[in-house]
mmCIF file of N, CA and C in Angstrom:
data_model
loop_
_atom_site.group_PDB
_atom_site.id
_atom_site.type_symbol
_atom_site.label_atom_id
_atom_site.label_comp_id
_atom_site.label_asym_id
_atom_site.label_seq_id
_atom_site.Cartn_x
_atom_site.Cartn_y
_atom_site.Cartn_z
ATOM 1 N N MET A 645 110.114 112.405 127.590
ATOM 2 C CA MET A 645 108.757 112.373 128.097
ATOM 3 C C MET A 645 108.196 111.171 127.700
ATOM 4 N N ARG A 646 107.544 110.361 128.264
ATOM 5 C CA ARG A 646 106.955 109.075 127.886
ATOM 6 C C ARG A 646 105.437 109.474 127.837
ATOM 7 N N ILE A 647 104.618 108.696 126.889
ATOM 8 C CA ILE A 647 103.142 108.799 126.861
ATOM 9 C C ILE A 647 102.565 108.216 128.149
ATOM 10 N N PRO A 648 101.346 108.765 128.939
ATOM 11 C CA PRO A 648 100.919 107.961 129.788
ATOM 12 C C PRO A 648 100.257 106.721 129.366
ATOM 13 N N ALA A 649 99.971 105.572 129.975
ATOM 14 C CA ALA A 649 99.375 104.427 129.829
ATOM 15 C C ALA A 649 98.019 104.587 129.108
ATOM 16 N N THR A 650 97.371 105.352 129.752
ATOM 17 C CA THR A 650 95.972 105.754 129.313
ATOM 18 C C THR A 650 95.782 106.078 128.005
ATOM 19 N N GLN A 651 96.957 106.689 127.429
ATOM 20 C CA GLN A 651 96.784 107.354 126.063
ATOM 21 C C GLN A 651 97.413 106.514 125.053
ATOM 22 N N TRP A 652 97.855 105.378 125.411
ATOM 23 C CA TRP A 652 98.448 104.288 124.460
ATOM 24 C C TRP A 652 97.563 104.057 123.437
ATOM 25 N N PRO A 653 96.105 103.333 123.775
ATOM 26 C CA PRO A 653 95.257 102.861 122.865
ATOM 27 C C PRO A 653 95.047 103.986 121.822
ATOM 28 N N ARG A 654 94.662 105.379 122.502
ATOM 29 C CA ARG A 654 94.372 106.276 121.234
ATOM 30 C C ARG A 654 95.643 106.742 120.557
ATOM 31 N N THR A 655 96.782 106.645 120.904
ATOM 32 C CA THR A 655 98.078 106.762 119.985
ATOM 33 C C THR A 655 97.968 105.643 118.998
ATOM 34 N N VAL A 656 97.957 104.390 119.208
ATOM 35 C CA VAL A 656 97.951 103.217 118.616
ATOM 36 C C VAL A 656 96.703 103.544 117.493
ATOM 37 N N TRP A 657 95.628 104.063 117.825
ATOM 38 C CA TRP A 657 94.506 103.972 117.045
ATOM 39 C C TRP A 657 94.624 104.922 115.954
ATOM 40 N N ARG A 658 95.303 106.124 116.438
ATOM 41 C CA ARG A 658 95.658 107.051 115.459
ATOM 42 C C ARG A 658 96.914 106.854 114.396
ATOM 43 N N LEU A 659 97.610 105.880 114.872
ATOM 44 C CA LEU A 659 98.911 105.261 113.640
ATOM 45 C C LEU A 659 98.178 104.504 112.803
ATOM 46 N N ILE A 660 97.273 103.462 113.345
ATOM 47 C CA ILE A 660 97.002 102.611 112.541
ATOM 48 C C ILE A 660 95.673 102.904 111.550
ATOM 49 N N ARG A 661 94.803 104.038 111.802
ATOM 50 C CA ARG A 661 93.744 104.148 111.440
ATOM 51 C C ARG A 661 93.813 104.348 109.962
ATOM 52 N N LEU A 662 94.740 105.335 109.366
ATOM 53 C CA LEU A 662 94.640 105.790 107.934
ATOM 54 C C LEU A 662 94.934 104.469 107.029
ATOM 55 N N PRO A 663 95.908 103.439 107.379
ATOM 56 C CA PRO A 663 95.969 102.124 106.682
ATOM 57 C C PRO A 663 94.680 101.091 106.843
ATOM 58 N N LEU A 664 94.088 101.272 108.235
ATOM 59 C CA LEU A 664 93.128 100.276 108.161
ATOM 60 C C LEU A 664 91.910 100.919 107.512
ATOM 61 N N ILE A 665 91.558 101.730 107.540
ATOM 62 C CA ILE A 665 90.209 102.174 106.910
ATOM 63 C C ILE A 665 90.086 101.641 105.413
ATOM 64 N N PRO A 666 90.831 102.155 104.537
ATOM 65 C CA PRO A 666 90.970 101.749 103.066
ATOM 66 C C PRO A 666 90.943 99.914 103.093
ATOM 67 N N ILE A 667 91.782 99.338 103.709
ATOM 68 C CA ILE A 667 91.726 98.112 103.866
ATOM 69 C C ILE A 667 90.430 97.441 104.362
ATOM 70 N N VAL A 668 89.749 97.659 105.320
ATOM 71 C CA VAL A 668 88.309 97.314 105.493
ATOM 72 C C VAL A 668 87.521 97.606 104.660
ATOM 73 N N LEU A 669 87.542 99.031 104.037
ATOM 74 C CA LEU A 669 86.381 99.279 102.820
ATOM 75 C C LEU A 669 86.714 98.252 101.761
ATOM 76 N N TYR A 670 87.943 98.001 101.240
ATOM 77 C CA TYR A 670 88.208 97.180 100.179
ATOM 78 C C TYR A 670 87.667 95.971 100.424
ATOM 79 N N LEU A 671 88.001 95.502 101.610
ATOM 80 C CA LEU A 671 87.550 93.758 101.892
ATOM 81 C C LEU A 671 85.996 93.834 101.813
ATOM 82 N N ALA A 672 85.425 94.936 102.342
ATOM 83 C CA ALA A 672 84.031 94.980 102.396
ATOM 84 C C ALA A 672 83.436 94.843 101.138
ATOM 85 N N LEU A 673 84.145 95.760 100.026
ATOM 86 C CA LEU A 673 83.279 96.258 98.839
ATOM 87 C C LEU A 673 83.695 95.055 97.636
ATOM 88 N N ARG A 674 84.589 94.158 98.145
ATOM 89 C CA ARG A 674 85.071 93.140 96.940
ATOM 90 C C ARG A 674 84.071 92.167 96.793
ATOM 91 N N PRO A 675 83.363 91.660 97.915
ATOM 92 C CA PRO A 675 82.352 90.602 97.727
ATOM 93 C C PRO A 675 80.865 91.383 96.983
ATOM 94 N N VAL A 676 81.075 92.555 97.189
ATOM 95 C CA VAL A 676 79.680 93.445 96.587
ATOM 96 C C VAL A 676 80.089 93.496 95.218
ATOM 97 N N LEU A 677 81.190 93.779 94.919
ATOM 98 C CA LEU A 677 81.509 93.883 93.361
ATOM 99 C C LEU A 677 81.492 92.464 92.632
ATOM 100 N N ALA A 678 81.434 91.434 93.452
ATOM 101 C CA ALA A 678 81.745 90.152 92.810
ATOM 102 C C ALA A 678 79.980 89.833 92.626
ATOM 103 N N ALA A 679 79.265 90.194 93.724
ATOM 104 C CA ALA A 679 77.733 89.955 93.403
ATOM 105 C C ALA A 679 77.351 90.624 92.266
ATOM 106 N N LEU A 680 77.417 91.853 92.331
ATOM 107 C CA LEU A 680 77.095 92.806 91.056
ATOM 108 C C LEU A 680 77.543 92.552 89.838
ATOM 109 N N SER A 681 78.684 91.989 89.818
ATOM 110 C CA SER A 681 79.425 91.323 88.495
ATOM 111 C C SER A 681 78.659 90.210 87.871
ATOM 112 N N GLU A 682 78.069 89.244 88.939
ATOM 113 C CA GLU A 682 77.282 88.123 88.290
ATOM 114 C C GLU A 682 75.979 88.730 87.665
ATOM 115 N N ARG A 683 75.383 89.823 88.224
ATOM 116 C CA ARG A 683 74.127 90.062 87.788
ATOM 117 C C ARG A 683 74.005 91.278 86.808
ATOM 118 N N HIS A 684 75.166 92.290 86.900
ATOM 119 C CA HIS A 684 74.850 93.527 86.025
ATOM 120 C C HIS A 684 76.427 93.638 85.563
ATOM 121 N N GLY A 685 77.253 92.648 85.342
ATOM 122 C CA GLY A 685 78.879 92.838 85.212
ATOM 123 C C GLY A 685 78.839 92.879 83.416
ATOM 124 N N PHE A 686 79.892 92.599 82.921
ATOM 125 C CA PHE A 686 80.407 92.172 81.595
ATOM 126 C C PHE A 686 79.420 91.198 81.266
ATOM 127 N N GLY A 687 79.033 91.138 80.176
ATOM 128 C CA GLY A 687 78.496 90.025 79.484
ATOM 129 C C GLY A 687 76.898 89.634 80.092
ATOM 130 N N SER A 688 76.524 90.725 80.653
ATOM 131 C CA SER A 688 75.109 90.644 81.399
ATOM 132 C C SER A 688 74.184 91.223 79.837
ATOM 133 N N PRO A 689 73.040 90.410 79.929
ATOM 134 C CA PRO A 689 72.108 90.682 78.702
ATOM 135 C C PRO A 689 71.575 92.415 78.974
ATOM 136 N N ASP A 690 71.557 92.839 80.260
ATOM 137 C CA ASP A 690 71.031 93.992 80.670
ATOM 138 C C ASP A 690 72.203 95.422 80.473
ATOM 139 N N GLY A 691 73.298 94.841 80.228
ATOM 140 C CA GLY A 691 74.241 95.741 80.653
ATOM 141 C C GLY A 691 74.858 95.960 81.839
ATOM 142 N N MET A 692 75.886 96.793 81.864
ATOM 143 C CA MET A 692 76.288 97.392 83.285
ATOM 144 C C MET A 692 75.330 98.180 83.854
ATOM 145 N N SER A 693 75.095 98.106 85.125
ATOM 146 C CA SER A 693 74.316 99.212 85.696
ATOM 147 C C SER A 693 75.158 100.267 86.383
ATOM 148 N N VAL A 694 74.518 101.091 86.958
ATOM 149 C CA VAL A 694 75.254 102.295 87.475
ATOM 150 C C VAL A 694 75.876 101.810 88.957
ATOM 151 N N GLY A 695 75.053 101.030 89.515
ATOM 152 C CA GLY A 695 75.555 100.551 90.858
ATOM 153 C C GLY A 695 76.887 99.665 90.555
ATOM 154 N N TYR A 696 76.977 98.981 89.637
ATOM 155 C CA TYR A 696 78.142 98.265 89.229
ATOM 156 C C TYR A 696 79.421 99.180 88.960
ATOM 157 N N LEU A 697 79.045 100.185 88.146
ATOM 158 C CA LEU A 697 80.361 101.067 87.803
ATOM 159 C C LEU A 697 80.470 101.887 88.979
ATOM 160 N N ALA A 698 79.713 102.086 89.902
ATOM 161 C CA ALA A 698 80.193 103.004 90.980
ATOM 162 C C ALA A 698 80.852 102.134 91.991
ATOM 163 N N VAL A 699 80.535 101.019 92.209
ATOM 164 C CA VAL A 699 81.209 100.004 93.154
ATOM 165 C C VAL A 699 82.717 99.746 92.408
ATOM 166 N N ALA A 700 82.776 99.679 91.156
ATOM 167 C CA ALA A 700 83.882 99.288 90.624
ATOM 168 C C ALA A 700 85.154 100.463 90.611
ATOM 169 N N ALA A 701 84.381 101.801 90.279
ATOM 170 C CA ALA A 701 85.102 102.832 90.350
ATOM 171 C C ALA A 701 85.653 103.102 91.922
ATOM 172 N N THR A 702 84.809 102.783 92.759
ATOM 173 C CA THR A 702 85.293 103.123 94.173
ATOM 174 C C THR A 702 86.383 101.948 94.470
ATOM 175 N N LEU A 703 86.330 101.019 94.246
ATOM 176 C CA LEU A 703 87.508 99.804 94.237
ATOM 177 C C LEU A 703 88.660 100.002 93.462
ATOM 178 N N MET A 704 88.551 100.637 92.591
ATOM 179 C CA MET A 704 89.748 101.070 91.632
ATOM 180 C C MET A 704 90.707 102.250 92.635
ATOM 181 N N ALA A 705 89.560 103.092 92.931
ATOM 182 C CA ALA A 705 90.385 104.215 93.553
ATOM 183 C C ALA A 705 90.910 103.677 95.052
ATOM 184 N N LEU A 706 90.165 102.686 95.817
ATOM 185 C CA LEU A 706 90.759 102.000 96.876
ATOM 186 C C LEU A 706 92.041 101.330 96.634
ATOM 187 N N ARG A 707 92.134 100.759 95.469
ATOM 188 C CA ARG A 707 93.365 99.894 95.244
ATOM 189 C C ARG A 707 94.627 100.947 94.949
ATOM 190 N N ILE A 708 94.336 102.209 94.304
ATOM 191 C CA ILE A 708 95.238 103.053 94.300
ATOM 192 C C ILE A 708 95.871 103.625 95.582
ATOM 193 N N VAL A 709 94.656 103.884 96.401
ATOM 194 C CA VAL A 709 95.306 104.203 97.934
ATOM 195 C C VAL A 709 96.090 103.222 98.400
ATOM 196 N N LEU A 710 95.562 101.933 98.423
ATOM 197 C CA LEU A 710 96.265 100.834 98.996
ATOM 198 C C LEU A 710 97.937 100.460 98.639
ATOM 199 N N LEU A 711 97.997 100.968 97.238
ATOM 200 C CA LEU A 711 99.099 100.776 96.477
ATOM 201 C C LEU A 711 100.085 101.896 96.452
ATOM 202 N N VAL A 712 99.581 102.950 96.886
ATOM 203 C CA VAL A 712 100.599 104.336 96.748
ATOM 204 C C VAL A 712 100.414 105.127 97.979
ATOM 205 N N ILE A 713 99.461 105.347 98.469
ATOM 206 C CA ILE A 713 99.178 106.181 99.577
ATOM 207 C C ILE A 713 99.636 105.542 100.855
ATOM 208 N N VAL A 714 98.954 104.372 101.301
ATOM 209 C CA VAL A 714 99.222 103.515 102.482
ATOM 210 C C VAL A 714 100.638 103.391 102.739
ATOM 211 N N PRO A 715 101.397 102.913 101.538
ATOM 212 C CA PRO A 715 102.936 102.531 101.541
ATOM 213 C C PRO A 715 103.659 103.916 102.005
ATOM 214 N N ALA A 716 103.302 104.981 101.288
ATOM 215 C CA ALA A 716 104.061 106.208 101.625
ATOM 216 C C ALA A 716 103.904 106.599 102.914
ATOM 217 N N TYR A 717 102.529 106.668 103.529
ATOM 218 C CA TYR A 717 102.082 107.108 104.818
ATOM 219 C C TYR A 717 102.969 106.233 105.862
ATOM 220 N N LEU A 718 103.201 104.890 105.364
ATOM 221 C CA LEU A 718 103.960 103.945 106.616
ATOM 222 C C LEU A 718 105.388 104.467 106.527
ATOM 223 N N SER A 719 106.009 104.622 105.357
ATOM 224 C CA SER A 719 107.173 105.041 105.190
ATOM 225 C C SER A 719 107.664 106.200 105.887
ATOM 226 N N TYR A 720 106.664 107.105 105.790
ATOM 227 C CA TYR A 720 106.833 108.463 106.475
ATOM 228 C C TYR A 720 107.121 108.407 107.845
ATOM 229 N N ARG A 721 105.817 107.487 108.498
ATOM 230 C CA ARG A 721 105.959 107.150 109.830
ATOM 231 C C ARG A 721 107.198 106.638 110.360
ATOM 232 N N VAL A 722 107.756 105.696 109.517
ATOM 233 C CA VAL A 722 108.936 104.852 109.943
ATOM 234 C C VAL A 722 110.080 105.871 110.000
ATOM 235 N N VAL A 723 110.291 106.721 109.095
ATOM 236 C CA VAL A 723 111.345 107.514 108.698
ATOM 237 C C VAL A 723 111.201 108.768 109.961
ATOM 238 N N ALA A 724 109.807 109.223 110.190
ATOM 239 C CA ALA A 724 109.895 110.374 111.091
ATOM 240 C C ALA A 724 110.390 109.677 112.381
ATOM 241 N N TYR A 725 109.890 108.548 113.056
ATOM 242 C CA TYR A 725 110.114 107.567 114.074
ATOM 243 C C TYR A 725 111.701 107.645 114.274
ATOM 244 N N THR A 726 112.492 107.123 113.147
ATOM 245 C CA THR A 726 113.713 106.926 113.221
ATOM 246 C C THR A 726 114.326 108.121 113.560
ATOM 247 N N VAL A 727 114.032 109.302 112.819
ATOM 248 C CA VAL A 727 114.937 110.352 112.792
ATOM 249 C C VAL A 727 114.675 111.153 114.291
ATOM 250 N N THR A 728 113.577 111.028 114.867
ATOM 251 C CA THR A 728 113.221 111.447 116.072
ATOM 252 C C THR A 728 113.965 110.829 117.091
ATOM 253 N N ARG A 729 114.146 109.364 117.074
ATOM 254 C CA ARG A 729 115.082 108.426 117.867
ATOM 255 C C ARG A 729 116.187 108.974 117.841
ATOM 256 N N LEU A 730 116.701 109.160 116.731
ATOM 257 C CA LEU A 730 118.331 109.544 116.495
ATOM 258 C C LEU A 730 118.564 110.889 117.021
ATOM 259 N N LEU A 731 117.595 111.840 116.820
ATOM 260 C CA LEU A 731 117.797 113.329 117.297
ATOM 261 C C LEU A 731 117.972 113.310 118.822
ATOM 262 N N ARG A 732 116.900 112.487 119.451
ATOM 263 C CA ARG A 732 116.883 112.440 120.929
ATOM 264 C C ARG A 732 118.070 111.676 121.475
ATOM 265 N N ARG A 733 118.681 110.666 120.856
ATOM 266 C CA ARG A 733 119.847 110.045 121.477
ATOM 267 C C ARG A 733 120.834 110.688 121.208
ATOM 268 N N GLY A 734 120.987 111.556 120.627
ATOM 269 C CA GLY A 734 122.323 112.693 120.396
ATOM 270 C C GLY A 734 122.068 114.030 121.519
ATOM 271 N N ASP A 735 120.856 113.971 121.948
ATOM 272 C CA ASP A 735 120.726 115.285 122.852
ATOM 273 C C ASP A 735 120.553 114.719 124.200
ATOM 274 N N PRO A 736 121.454 114.701 125.058
ATOM 275 C CA PRO A 736 121.178 114.372 126.382
ATOM 276 C C PRO A 736 120.260 114.936 127.266
ATOM 277 N N GLN A 737 120.281 116.158 127.127
ATOM 278 C CA GLN A 737 118.977 117.101 127.840
ATOM 279 C C GLN A 737 117.808 116.586 127.618
ATOM 280 N N ASN A 738 117.405 116.224 126.437
ATOM 281 C CA ASN A 738 115.924 115.759 125.948
ATOM 282 C C ASN A 738 115.742 114.324 126.943
ATOM 283 N N GLN A 739 116.690 113.660 127.252
ATOM 284 C CA GLN A 739 116.451 112.371 127.762
ATOM 285 C C GLN A 739 115.803 112.408 129.161
ATOM 286 N N SER A 740 116.062 113.458 130.006
ATOM 287 C CA SER A 740 115.758 113.772 131.527
ATOM 288 C C SER A 740 114.943 114.861 131.491
ATOM 289 N N GLU A 741 114.172 115.272 130.290
ATOM 290 C CA GLU A 741 113.356 116.403 130.374
ATOM 291 C C GLU A 741 112.303 116.577 131.170
ATOM 292 N N THR A 742 112.209 117.438 132.289
ATOM 293 C CA THR A 742 110.986 117.860 132.910
ATOM 294 C C THR A 742 110.444 119.156 132.589
ATOM 295 N N VAL A 743 109.106 119.277 132.625
ATOM 296 C CA VAL A 743 108.343 120.342 132.104
ATOM 297 C C VAL A 743 107.973 121.111 133.530
ATOM 298 N N ASP A 744 108.269 122.525 133.499
ATOM 299 C CA ASP A 744 107.647 123.268 134.705
ATOM 300 C C ASP A 744 106.550 124.034 134.320
ATOM 301 N N ARG A 745 105.156 123.378 134.851
ATOM 302 C CA ARG A 745 104.000 124.146 134.114
ATOM 303 C C ARG A 745 103.487 125.257 134.955
ATOM 304 N N SER A 746 104.297 125.164 136.071
ATOM 305 C CA SER A 746 103.985 126.474 137.261
ATOM 306 C C SER A 746 104.078 127.865 136.597
ATOM 307 N N SER A 747 105.032 128.089 135.533
ATOM 308 C CA SER A 747 105.375 129.410 134.919
ATOM 309 C C SER A 747 104.222 129.456 133.876
ATOM 310 N N ASP A 748 103.698 128.398 133.273
ATOM 311 C CA ASP A 748 102.959 128.395 132.122
ATOM 312 C C ASP A 748 101.413 129.127 132.477
ATOM 313 N N PRO A 749 100.904 130.437 131.877
ATOM 314 C CA PRO A 749 99.755 131.027 132.367
ATOM 315 C C PRO A 749 98.425 130.198 132.205
ATOM 316 N N ILE A 750 98.639 129.546 131.265
ATOM 317 C CA ILE A 750 97.414 128.632 130.924
ATOM 318 C C ILE A 750 96.964 127.547 131.888
ATOM 319 N N THR A 751 98.034 126.772 132.277
ATOM 320 C CA THR A 751 98.068 125.834 133.231
ATOM 321 C C THR A 751 98.031 126.085 134.599
ATOM 322 N N ALA A 752 98.766 127.073 134.937
ATOM 323 C CA ALA A 752 98.996 127.619 136.354
ATOM 324 C C ALA A 752 97.746 127.772 137.033
ATOM 325 N N ASP A 753 97.793 127.278 138.290
ATOM 326 C CA ASP A 753 96.879 127.276 139.474
ATOM 327 C C ASP A 753 96.659 128.932 139.943
ATOM 328 N N ASN A 754 95.491 129.202 139.379
ATOM 329 C CA ASN A 754 94.974 130.778 139.721
ATOM 330 C C ASN A 754 94.132 130.739 141.119
ATOM 331 N N SER A 755 94.343 129.713 141.888
ATOM 332 C CA SER A 755 93.550 129.981 143.361
ATOM 333 C C SER A 755 94.102 131.062 144.213
ATOM 334 N N ASN A 756 95.434 131.766 143.872
ATOM 335 C CA ASN A 756 95.989 132.523 144.656
ATOM 336 C C ASN A 756 95.294 133.929 144.607
ATOM 337 N N GLN A 757 94.738 134.259 143.530
ATOM 338 C CA GLN A 757 94.228 135.480 143.062
ATOM 339 C C GLN A 757 93.101 135.870 144.052
#
């Protein structure tokens, strides 16, 4: 069964959403940390501010997510896709699968009642 063409953008967005959000956050917070580092970072006469420490901690967490979780997620998606394809290739009944929705009580047309 193929996904209709109208659902492709939603499907693609769902697949890339998890890796894309941390990457965008990291790229947005890096210049913020650089600006805060100039004013309130190491070697500042005022010492480190709470904002600098919060942004630095957030960036460290995002780095860990980008180095560990995102590759694990992408590996999982590739393995799941490959296994699904291999299992479908071995089952000839799945290749020409048709769904009879008339017997399904949820989607059946109840106009004859």
